Amino acid sequence: GAVVSQHPSWVICKSGTSVKIECRSLDFQATTMFWYRQFPKQSLMLMATSNEGSKATYEQGVEKDKFLINHASLTLSTLTVTSAHPEDSSFYICSAPTGSYEQYFGPGTRLTVT
Amino acid sequence: GENVEQHPSTLSVQEGDSAVIKCTYSDSASNYFPWYKQELGKRPQLIIDIRSNVGEKKDQRIAVTLNKTAKHFSLHITETQPEDSAVYFCAANDFGNEKLTFGTGTRLTIIP
């Protein structure tokens, strides 16, 4: 299958700071990428759709000013969690579709806000 | 939007037996139904998928069936092995869209 990388794999930050997470498609181009959030023992909740060359589309209830998404190129999307708080601690995963609906996930980033 | 329900939430199966996980979806226009396996702390991995123009698909010990009329699809794992223990998620897409809605997951435990 296609390869998607994500960096960093884990990060600890202090409350009020911002954290940037990168998602890259390594062997294919992705005009669209998706960002999910997963709490322990729960399902994947879509946060937003990242669109290359245009604004991201956010799901209902997701604060676009808090979760900034930039799709800088056909292989890179970034998620910045601004002014992070302990309740933002979670597992953040990106995914990229290959163009035939198949979607491959990055390894995830575990964010802990202290 | 799409709504996906998944059952059961937990499933324990004796090694060598079969396991079946079922999902229902709400949007009759959905046309892509993947299944993912997620081990603890790791990324979901695509294990099999089915499109709306097919009723069944098989890949070694794994098979997926789709009933469009009833709007449900199922994952079948035969001859289960300890390494099949994981959380399994079904998903369905929005028609013409690559956005997926996921089920709530099934924690499968294979008992040696």
XYZ file of N, CA and C in Angstrom:
678
model
N 0.809 -1.202 0.000
C 0.000 0.000 0.000
C 0.841 1.249 0.000
N 0.167 2.381 -0.134
C 0.849 3.667 -0.141
C 1.393 4.004 1.244
N 2.408 4.868 1.276
C 3.074 5.194 2.532
C 2.805 6.640 2.927
N 2.364 6.802 4.158
C 2.121 8.128 4.719
C 2.936 8.247 5.999
N 3.696 9.317 6.102
C 4.486 9.523 7.323
C 3.913 10.687 8.104
N 4.250 10.719 9.377
C 3.745 11.767 10.253
C 4.833 12.095 11.264
N 4.954 13.389 11.567
C 6.014 13.807 12.487
C 5.556 14.968 13.327
N 5.794 14.994 14.623
C 6.512 13.959 15.377
C 5.589 12.807 15.753
N 6.149 11.744 16.276
C 5.327 10.618 16.705
C 4.724 10.879 18.082
N 5.400 11.688 18.864
C 4.832 12.087 20.147
C 5.422 13.448 20.525
N 4.648 14.203 21.268
C 5.101 15.528 21.700
C 4.422 15.870 23.025
N 5.219 16.463 23.896
C 4.706 16.974 25.176
C 4.928 18.475 25.162
N 3.882 19.223 25.442
C 4.026 20.676 25.447
C 3.299 21.261 26.641
N 3.637 22.482 26.934
C 3.002 23.167 28.067
C 1.734 23.859 27.611
N 0.808 23.970 28.512
C -0.464 24.613 28.226
C -0.234 26.039 27.720
N -0.914 26.395 26.637
C -0.778 27.732 26.061
C 0.163 27.814 24.885
N 0.953 26.778 24.687
C 1.879 26.784 23.545
C 1.223 26.149 22.321
N 1.893 26.276 21.191
C 1.372 25.712 19.943
C 2.235 24.550 19.491
N 1.615 23.614 18.825
C 2.321 22.429 18.341
C 1.963 22.195 16.875
N 2.987 21.919 16.079
C 2.760 21.648 14.654
C 3.023 20.185 14.364
N 2.112 19.564 13.643
C 2.233 18.161 13.240
C 2.253 18.106 11.715
N 3.212 17.352 11.187
C 3.339 17.241 9.731
C 2.867 15.873 9.237
N 2.235 15.884 8.093
C 1.775 14.658 7.450
C 2.267 14.671 6.008
N 2.959 13.612 5.620
C 3.505 13.552 4.265
C 3.102 12.261 3.564
N 2.747 12.391 2.298
C 2.563 11.216 1.463
C 3.901 10.988 0.763
N 4.480 9.817 0.955
C 5.867 9.596 0.518
C 5.988 9.099 -0.912
N 5.035 8.345 -1.378
C 5.182 7.758 -2.712
C 4.002 8.056 -3.633
N 3.211 9.050 -3.252
C 2.126 9.464 -4.130
C 1.744 10.895 -3.786
N 1.037 11.528 -4.693
C 0.593 12.894 -4.454
C -0.837 12.883 -3.925
N -1.099 13.774 -2.995
C -2.415 13.812 -2.369
C -2.945 15.239 -2.377
N -3.923 15.502 -3.208
C -4.538 16.828 -3.199
C -5.422 17.014 -1.979
N -5.797 15.912 -1.385
C -6.627 15.935 -0.184
C -5.979 15.071 0.883
N -6.012 15.559 2.106
C -5.599 14.761 3.252
C -6.629 14.984 4.355
N -6.723 14.046 5.241
C -7.700 14.140 6.328
C -6.979 14.107 7.682
N -7.516 14.865 8.604
C -6.987 14.859 9.974
C -8.046 14.315 10.919
N -7.614 13.328 11.708
C -8.498 12.696 12.671
C -7.942 12.874 14.079
N -8.849 12.702 15.006
C -8.490 12.714 16.411
C -9.067 11.436 17.020
N -8.266 10.789 17.857
C -8.729 9.542 18.455
C -8.423 9.543 19.946
N -9.447 9.462 20.757
C -9.285 9.341 22.194
C -9.152 7.860 22.535
N -8.560 7.562 23.707
C -8.352 6.155 24.083
C -9.624 5.329 23.995
N -9.493 4.186 23.358
C -10.571 3.214 23.223
C -11.783 3.776 22.479
N -11.550 4.773 21.658
C -12.645 5.324 20.874
C -12.328 5.267 19.385
N -13.304 5.638 18.602
C -13.140 5.577 17.161
C -12.408 6.808 16.637
N -12.201 6.812 15.341
C -11.555 7.950 14.672
C -12.608 9.008 14.366
N -12.343 10.212 14.829
C -13.266 11.310 14.574
C -12.613 12.279 13.597
N -13.242 12.462 12.459
C -12.700 13.377 11.460
C -12.775 14.807 11.972
N -11.646 15.490 11.898
C -11.602 16.887 12.318
C -11.771 17.818 11.119
N -11.023 17.516 10.050
C -11.030 18.421 8.915
C -10.457 17.742 7.690
N -10.792 18.309 6.566
C -10.252 17.883 5.278
C -9.297 18.956 4.803
N -8.079 18.542 4.526
C -7.042 19.456 4.074
C -6.993 19.433 2.547
N -7.098 20.592 1.930
C -7.160 20.685 0.478
C -5.970 21.474 -0.055
N -5.203 20.858 -0.934
C -4.049 21.550 -1.524
C -4.515 22.729 -2.351
N -4.000 23.883 -2.042
C -4.322 25.073 -2.807
C -5.574 25.806 -2.388
N -6.236 25.317 -1.368
C -7.434 26.008 -0.886
C -7.597 25.796 0.612
N -8.609 26.417 1.170
C -8.818 26.335 2.611
C -9.294 24.944 3.022
N -8.956 24.619 4.250
C -9.411 23.345 4.797
C -10.902 23.403 5.105
N -11.512 22.251 5.096
C -12.925 22.137 5.446
C -13.022 21.469 6.807
N -13.640 22.133 7.753
C -13.706 21.635 9.120
C -15.049 20.976 9.402
N -14.991 19.943 10.205
C -16.219 19.271 10.631
C -16.913 20.122 11.698
N -18.183 19.884 11.829
C -18.986 20.640 12.787
C -18.412 20.465 14.188
N -18.262 21.578 14.881
C -17.775 21.536 16.250
C -16.270 21.649 16.380
N -15.536 21.649 15.288
C -14.085 21.780 15.332
C -13.721 23.242 15.099
N -12.956 23.814 16.020
C -12.609 25.233 15.940
C -11.486 25.443 14.933
N -11.787 26.121 13.857
C -10.787 26.304 12.808
C -9.652 27.226 13.244
N -9.923 28.116 14.176
C -8.874 29.017 14.641
C -7.946 28.339 15.633
N -8.382 27.233 16.168
C -7.557 26.499 17.125
C -6.732 25.422 16.418
N -7.319 24.808 15.436
C -6.655 23.745 14.680
C -6.405 24.262 13.258
N -5.215 24.846 13.087
C -4.876 25.447 11.805
C -4.310 24.387 10.869
N -4.842 24.349 9.677
C -4.396 23.371 8.692
C -3.879 24.082 7.456
N -2.715 23.632 7.005
C -2.106 24.179 5.800
C -1.651 23.031 4.905
N -2.143 23.028 3.689
C -1.750 21.983 2.725
C -0.766 22.620 1.756
N 0.503 22.589 2.144
C 1.530 23.381 1.470
C 1.891 22.863 0.084
N 1.773 21.552 -0.106
C 2.149 20.970 -1.387
C 1.337 19.704 -1.591
N 1.590 19.033 -2.695
C 0.843 17.814 -2.995
C 1.269 16.629 -2.118
N 2.283 16.838 -1.287
C 2.733 15.751 -0.419
C 2.804 16.141 1.055
N 2.399 17.342 1.395
C 2.551 17.798 2.780
C 1.338 18.568 3.269
N 0.834 18.147 4.414
C -0.199 18.894 5.124
C 0.253 19.039 6.562
N -0.012 20.195 7.161
C 0.347 20.398 8.565
C -0.883 20.787 9.381
N -0.877 20.319 10.607
C -1.919 20.664 11.581
C -1.227 21.362 12.741
N -1.636 22.567 13.038
C -1.091 23.288 14.181
C -2.169 23.439 15.240
N -1.873 22.903 16.404
C -2.777 23.059 17.540
C -2.324 24.312 18.273
N -3.126 25.352 18.238
C -2.732 26.625 18.832
C -3.250 26.731 20.264
N -2.463 27.394 21.095
C -2.833 27.595 22.491
C -3.384 26.299 23.092
N -2.548 25.296 23.060
C -2.991 23.958 23.491
C -3.338 23.935 24.973
N -4.347 23.130 25.293
C -4.761 22.932 26.672
C -4.819 21.438 26.962
N -4.826 21.040 28.214
C -4.830 19.603 28.535
C -5.935 18.818 27.831
N -7.073 19.425 27.599
C -8.156 18.699 26.923
C -7.872 18.434 25.449
N -6.812 19.065 24.928
C -6.400 18.803 23.544
C -5.509 17.567 23.451
N -5.124 17.041 24.598
C -4.287 15.838 24.590
C -5.045 14.703 23.919
N -4.414 14.103 22.941
C -5.090 13.055 22.176
C -4.096 12.442 21.199
N -4.597 11.500 20.421
C -3.839 10.876 19.338
C -4.359 11.492 18.042
N -3.483 12.183 17.335
C -3.868 12.841 16.084
C -3.294 12.029 14.920
N -4.158 11.671 13.989
C -3.733 10.848 12.851
C -4.172 11.509 11.555
N -3.292 11.481 10.584
C -3.655 11.986 9.269
C -3.829 10.808 8.320
N -4.527 11.051 7.249
C -4.652 10.029 6.212
C -4.671 10.700 4.856
N -4.329 9.927 3.838
C -4.343 10.451 2.480
C -4.949 9.415 1.553
N -5.912 9.813 0.744
C -6.462 8.893 -0.250
C -5.580 8.879 -1.493
N -5.554 7.735 -2.152
C -4.667 7.571 -3.306
C -5.326 7.973 -4.613
N -6.598 8.338 -4.554
C -7.300 8.730 -5.773
C -8.316 7.706 -6.226
N -8.266 6.527 -5.609
C -9.262 5.500 -5.924
C -9.991 5.087 -4.651
N -10.206 6.042 -3.789
C -10.895 5.903 -2.504
C -10.046 5.282 -1.407
N -9.077 4.417 -1.760
C -8.251 3.810 -0.722
C -7.522 4.887 0.065
N -7.620 4.788 1.378
C -7.059 5.806 2.241
C -6.037 5.166 3.170
N -4.854 5.788 3.242
C -3.788 5.252 4.074
C -3.450 6.239 5.178
N -3.189 5.690 6.345
C -2.983 6.512 7.519
C -1.507 6.693 7.862
N -1.215 7.851 8.434
C 0.090 8.058 9.033
C 0.164 7.312 10.355
N 1.341 7.271 10.977
C 1.508 6.517 12.226
C 0.919 7.204 13.448
N 0.481 8.445 13.286
C -0.136 9.146 14.402
C 0.849 9.941 15.234
N 0.308 10.928 15.928
C 1.086 11.766 16.845
C 0.342 11.817 18.175
N 1.047 11.396 19.201
C 0.426 11.454 20.534
C 0.807 12.773 21.187
N -0.187 13.604 21.391
C 0.028 14.924 21.997
C -0.394 14.893 23.456
N 0.527 15.323 24.306
C 0.223 15.475 25.727
C 0.468 16.917 26.120
N -0.540 17.562 26.635
C -0.425 18.961 27.059
C -0.452 19.001 28.577
N 0.603 19.564 29.139
C 0.716 19.589 30.604
C 0.348 20.951 31.188
N -25.447 13.688 6.933
C -24.251 12.962 6.589
C -24.373 11.490 6.887
N -23.328 10.763 6.564
C -23.320 9.314 6.759
C -23.270 8.975 8.247
N -23.937 7.869 8.612
C -23.900 7.333 9.967
C -23.594 5.841 9.870
N -22.569 5.400 10.576
C -22.159 3.995 10.515
C -22.250 3.386 11.908
N -22.955 2.283 12.016
C -23.061 1.561 13.280
C -22.328 0.231 13.150
N -21.660 -0.166 14.221
C -20.829 -1.373 14.188
C -21.128 -2.237 15.407
N -21.220 -3.539 15.173
C -21.492 -4.492 16.250
C -20.736 -5.795 15.993
N -20.289 -6.504 17.040
C -20.359 -6.086 18.437
C -19.208 -5.141 18.795
N -19.231 -4.609 19.976
C -18.140 -3.734 20.405
C -16.937 -4.557 20.878
N -17.201 -5.733 21.406
C -16.133 -6.656 21.781
C -16.518 -8.055 21.315
N -15.491 -8.819 20.981
C -15.717 -10.168 20.474
C -14.535 -11.046 20.868
N -14.821 -12.149 21.535
C -13.779 -13.107 21.888
C -14.053 -14.401 21.150
N -13.024 -14.904 20.501
C -13.165 -16.091 19.655
C -12.026 -17.048 19.954
N -12.359 -18.323 19.992
C -11.332 -19.336 20.193
C -10.464 -19.411 18.940
N -9.171 -19.562 19.142
C -8.249 -19.667 18.016
C -8.698 -20.770 17.070
N -8.704 -20.428 15.784
C -9.126 -21.398 14.778
C -10.583 -21.246 14.354
N -11.372 -20.601 15.225
C -12.775 -20.359 14.875
C -12.889 -19.109 13.998
N -14.119 -18.842 13.558
C -14.363 -17.675 12.707
C -14.904 -16.508 13.525
N -14.665 -15.320 13.012
C -15.179 -14.096 13.644
C -15.932 -13.290 12.601
N -17.045 -12.710 13.011
C -17.858 -11.899 12.108
C -18.178 -10.572 12.785
N -17.936 -9.494 12.082
C -18.243 -8.147 12.575
C -19.175 -7.493 11.558
N -20.219 -6.842 12.071
C -21.242 -6.301 11.178
C -21.358 -4.783 11.304
N -21.623 -4.155 10.178
C -21.816 -2.698 10.146
C -23.023 -2.350 9.295
N -23.715 -1.299 9.689
C -24.792 -0.746 8.873
C -24.482 0.702 8.570
N -24.965 1.185 7.451
C -24.738 2.576 7.072
C -26.059 3.200 6.687
N -26.088 4.517 6.656
C -27.359 5.205 6.442
C -27.513 5.809 5.048
N -26.404 6.180 4.430
C -26.461 6.878 3.147
C -26.464 5.879 1.993
N -27.576 5.752 1.330
C -27.682 4.778 0.249
C -26.769 5.119 -0.934
N -26.253 6.340 -0.962
C -25.364 6.745 -2.048
C -23.904 6.379 -1.779
N -23.588 5.877 -0.586
C -22.212 5.465 -0.302
C -21.813 4.345 -1.244
N -20.561 4.373 -1.701
C -20.137 3.366 -2.666
C -18.790 2.730 -2.353
N -18.241 3.020 -1.176
C -16.936 2.450 -0.826
C -16.929 2.116 0.649
N -16.527 0.849 0.974
C -16.639 0.359 2.347
C -15.346 -0.362 2.739
N -14.443 0.329 3.408
C -13.191 -0.311 3.822
C -13.261 -0.833 5.252
N -12.354 -1.745 5.550
C -12.181 -2.239 6.909
C -10.725 -1.997 7.313
N -10.561 -1.513 8.538
C -9.237 -1.235 9.055
C -8.984 -2.046 10.327
N -7.730 -2.420 10.501
C -7.283 -3.111 11.716
C -6.316 -2.189 12.441
N -6.554 -1.980 13.723
C -5.671 -1.105 14.484
C -5.183 -1.821 15.735
N -3.868 -1.944 15.817
C -3.251 -2.481 17.016
C -2.949 -1.334 17.960
N -2.803 -1.654 19.220
C -2.667 -0.642 20.263
C -1.528 0.330 19.973
N -1.874 1.600 19.934
C -0.866 2.635 19.734
C -0.364 2.788 18.313
N -0.979 2.062 17.378
C -0.499 2.107 15.998
C -1.562 2.669 15.058
N -1.146 2.848 13.825
C -2.055 3.418 12.833
C -3.066 2.385 12.369
N -4.258 2.809 11.949
C -5.192 1.871 11.317
C -4.606 1.388 9.992
N -4.737 0.100 9.747
C -4.232 -0.477 8.498
C -5.391 -1.015 7.679
N -5.418 -0.633 6.424
C -6.459 -1.116 5.514
C -6.246 -2.603 5.255
N -7.252 -3.415 5.590
C -7.099 -4.856 5.400
C -7.925 -5.382 4.235
N -9.026 -4.759 3.954
C -9.856 -5.158 2.827
C -10.893 -4.075 2.591
N -11.363 -3.968 1.374
C -12.417 -3.005 1.079
C -13.335 -3.573 0.013
N -14.497 -2.982 -0.113
C -15.459 -3.436 -1.120
C -16.175 -2.220 -1.683
N -16.476 -2.299 -2.953
C -17.185 -1.198 -3.607
C -18.614 -1.642 -3.902
N -19.468 -0.661 -4.156
C -20.905 -0.954 -4.201
C -21.328 -1.821 -5.382
N -20.453 -2.018 -6.349
C -20.821 -2.830 -7.498
C -20.455 -4.310 -7.302
N -19.998 -4.629 -6.090
C -19.592 -6.004 -5.779
C -20.299 -6.469 -4.515
N -20.690 -7.747 -4.469
C -21.389 -8.244 -3.292
C -20.488 -8.923 -2.283
N -19.335 -9.414 -2.753
C -18.439 -10.121 -1.852
C -17.018 -10.019 -2.380
N -16.089 -9.981 -1.447
C -14.668 -9.945 -1.820
C -13.901 -10.741 -0.794
N -12.922 -11.502 -1.257
C -12.177 -12.351 -0.347
C -10.682 -12.187 -0.571
N -9.937 -12.231 0.528
C -8.483 -12.157 0.466
C -7.936 -13.091 1.529
N -7.603 -14.289 1.133
C -7.100 -15.332 2.024
C -8.117 -15.603 3.132
N -7.786 -15.314 4.384
C -8.698 -15.652 5.474
C -9.735 -14.568 5.748
N -9.662 -13.486 5.004
C -10.547 -12.349 5.248
C -11.522 -12.187 4.094
N -12.773 -11.929 4.417
C -13.778 -11.687 3.391
C -14.712 -10.588 3.860
N -15.255 -9.878 2.923
C -16.252 -8.838 3.222
C -17.446 -9.059 2.314
N -18.641 -8.919 2.893
C -19.869 -9.026 2.124
C -20.627 -7.720 2.228
N -21.353 -7.389 1.195
C -22.111 -6.144 1.145
C -23.531 -6.417 0.680
N -24.491 -5.920 1.433
C -25.901 -5.996 1.047
C -26.398 -4.559 0.902
N -26.451 -4.086 -0.327
C -26.833 -2.693 -0.576
C -28.293 -2.418 -0.225
N -29.130 -3.414 -0.440
C -30.559 -3.220 -0.168
C -30.780 -2.970 1.322
N -30.120 -3.784 2.129
C -30.263 -3.663 3.577
C -29.290 -2.636 4.155
N -28.388 -2.152 3.355
C -27.362 -1.191 3.778
C -26.555 -1.736 4.942
N -26.028 -2.934 4.760
C -25.102 -3.443 5.753
C -23.996 -4.245 5.093
N -22.858 -4.285 5.768
C -21.703 -5.025 5.284
C -20.999 -5.673 6.465
N -20.339 -6.768 6.185
C -19.754 -7.576 7.257
C -18.339 -8.008 6.924
N -17.556 -8.159 7.970
C -16.189 -8.667 7.865
C -16.174 -10.076 8.432
N -15.582 -10.997 7.680
C -15.491 -12.376 8.114
C -14.013 -12.761 8.162
N -13.586 -13.257 9.318
C -12.224 -13.752 9.451
C -12.310 -15.229 9.797
N -11.722 -16.058 8.972
C -11.741 -17.498 9.229
C -10.400 -17.958 9.790
N -10.434 -19.117 10.417
C -9.207 -19.727 10.982
C -8.410 -18.687 11.775
N -9.062 -18.079 12.728
C -8.438 -16.973 13.450
C -7.159 -17.388 14.152
N -6.257 -16.413 14.228
C -4.949 -16.628 14.859
C -4.724 -15.545 15.908
N -3.840 -15.779 16.866
C -3.603 -14.773 17.912
C -3.267 -13.387 17.363
N -2.563 -13.334 16.252
C -2.187 -12.034 15.681
C -3.367 -11.285 15.066
N -4.532 -11.941 15.009
C -5.732 -11.237 14.550
C -6.317 -10.364 15.660
N -5.844 -10.552 16.879
C -6.343 -9.730 17.998
C -5.991 -8.266 17.749
N -7.012 -7.412 17.742
C -6.843 -5.981 17.468
C -8.222 -5.332 17.531
N -8.252 -4.045 17.242
C -9.531 -3.346 17.080
C -9.787 -3.181 15.583
N -10.973 -3.527 15.169
C -11.348 -3.441 13.769
C -12.407 -2.351 13.583
N -12.196 -1.519 12.568
C -13.133 -0.440 12.254
C -13.681 -0.624 10.847
N -14.980 -0.484 10.709
C -15.558 -0.390 9.382
C -15.742 1.090 9.060
N -15.927 1.382 7.795
C -16.145 2.768 7.382
C -16.951 2.785 6.090
N -17.551 3.926 5.834
C -18.286 4.133 4.584
C -18.024 5.549 4.104
N -18.016 5.724 2.814
C -17.718 7.067 2.295
C -19.000 7.800 1.927
N -18.846 9.107 1.743
C -19.920 9.899 1.174
C -19.833 9.723 -0.337
N -20.939 9.630 -1.012
C -20.922 9.381 -2.448
C -20.104 10.436 -3.180
N -19.231 9.965 -4.066
C -18.428 10.892 -4.853
C -17.394 11.623 -4.029
N -17.173 11.171 -2.827
C -16.332 11.881 -1.873
C -15.430 10.859 -1.217
N -14.205 11.250 -0.929
C -13.295 10.318 -0.274
C -13.366 10.384 1.242
N -14.241 11.235 1.751
C -14.368 11.362 3.204
C -15.022 10.118 3.763
N -14.423 9.563 4.812
C -14.930 8.342 5.435
C -15.576 8.640 6.789
N -16.643 7.921 7.064
C -17.235 7.904 8.400
C -16.973 6.531 8.978
N -16.432 6.504 10.200
C -16.028 5.243 10.814
C -17.062 4.715 11.797
N -17.119 3.396 11.900
C -17.891 2.766 12.956
C -17.161 2.931 14.280
N -17.794 2.469 15.332
C -17.254 2.662 16.683
C -16.177 1.658 17.055
N -15.957 0.658 16.214
C -14.870 -0.281 16.461
C -15.307 -1.544 17.177
N -14.597 -2.630 16.889
C -14.806 -3.920 17.560
C -13.459 -4.414 18.068
N -13.418 -4.656 19.362
C -12.179 -5.195 19.936
C -12.251 -6.708 19.854
N -11.432 -7.280 18.982
C -11.417 -8.729 18.772
C -10.274 -9.350 19.563
N -10.621 -10.343 20.354
C -9.604 -11.073 21.125
C -9.653 -12.533 20.713
N -8.510 -13.048 20.310
C -8.414 -14.462 19.935
C -7.841 -15.217 21.127
N -8.580 -16.192 21.581
C -8.180 -16.956 22.765
C -7.377 -18.178 22.322
N -6.119 -18.275 22.756
C -5.278 -19.412 22.300
C -5.812 -20.742 22.821
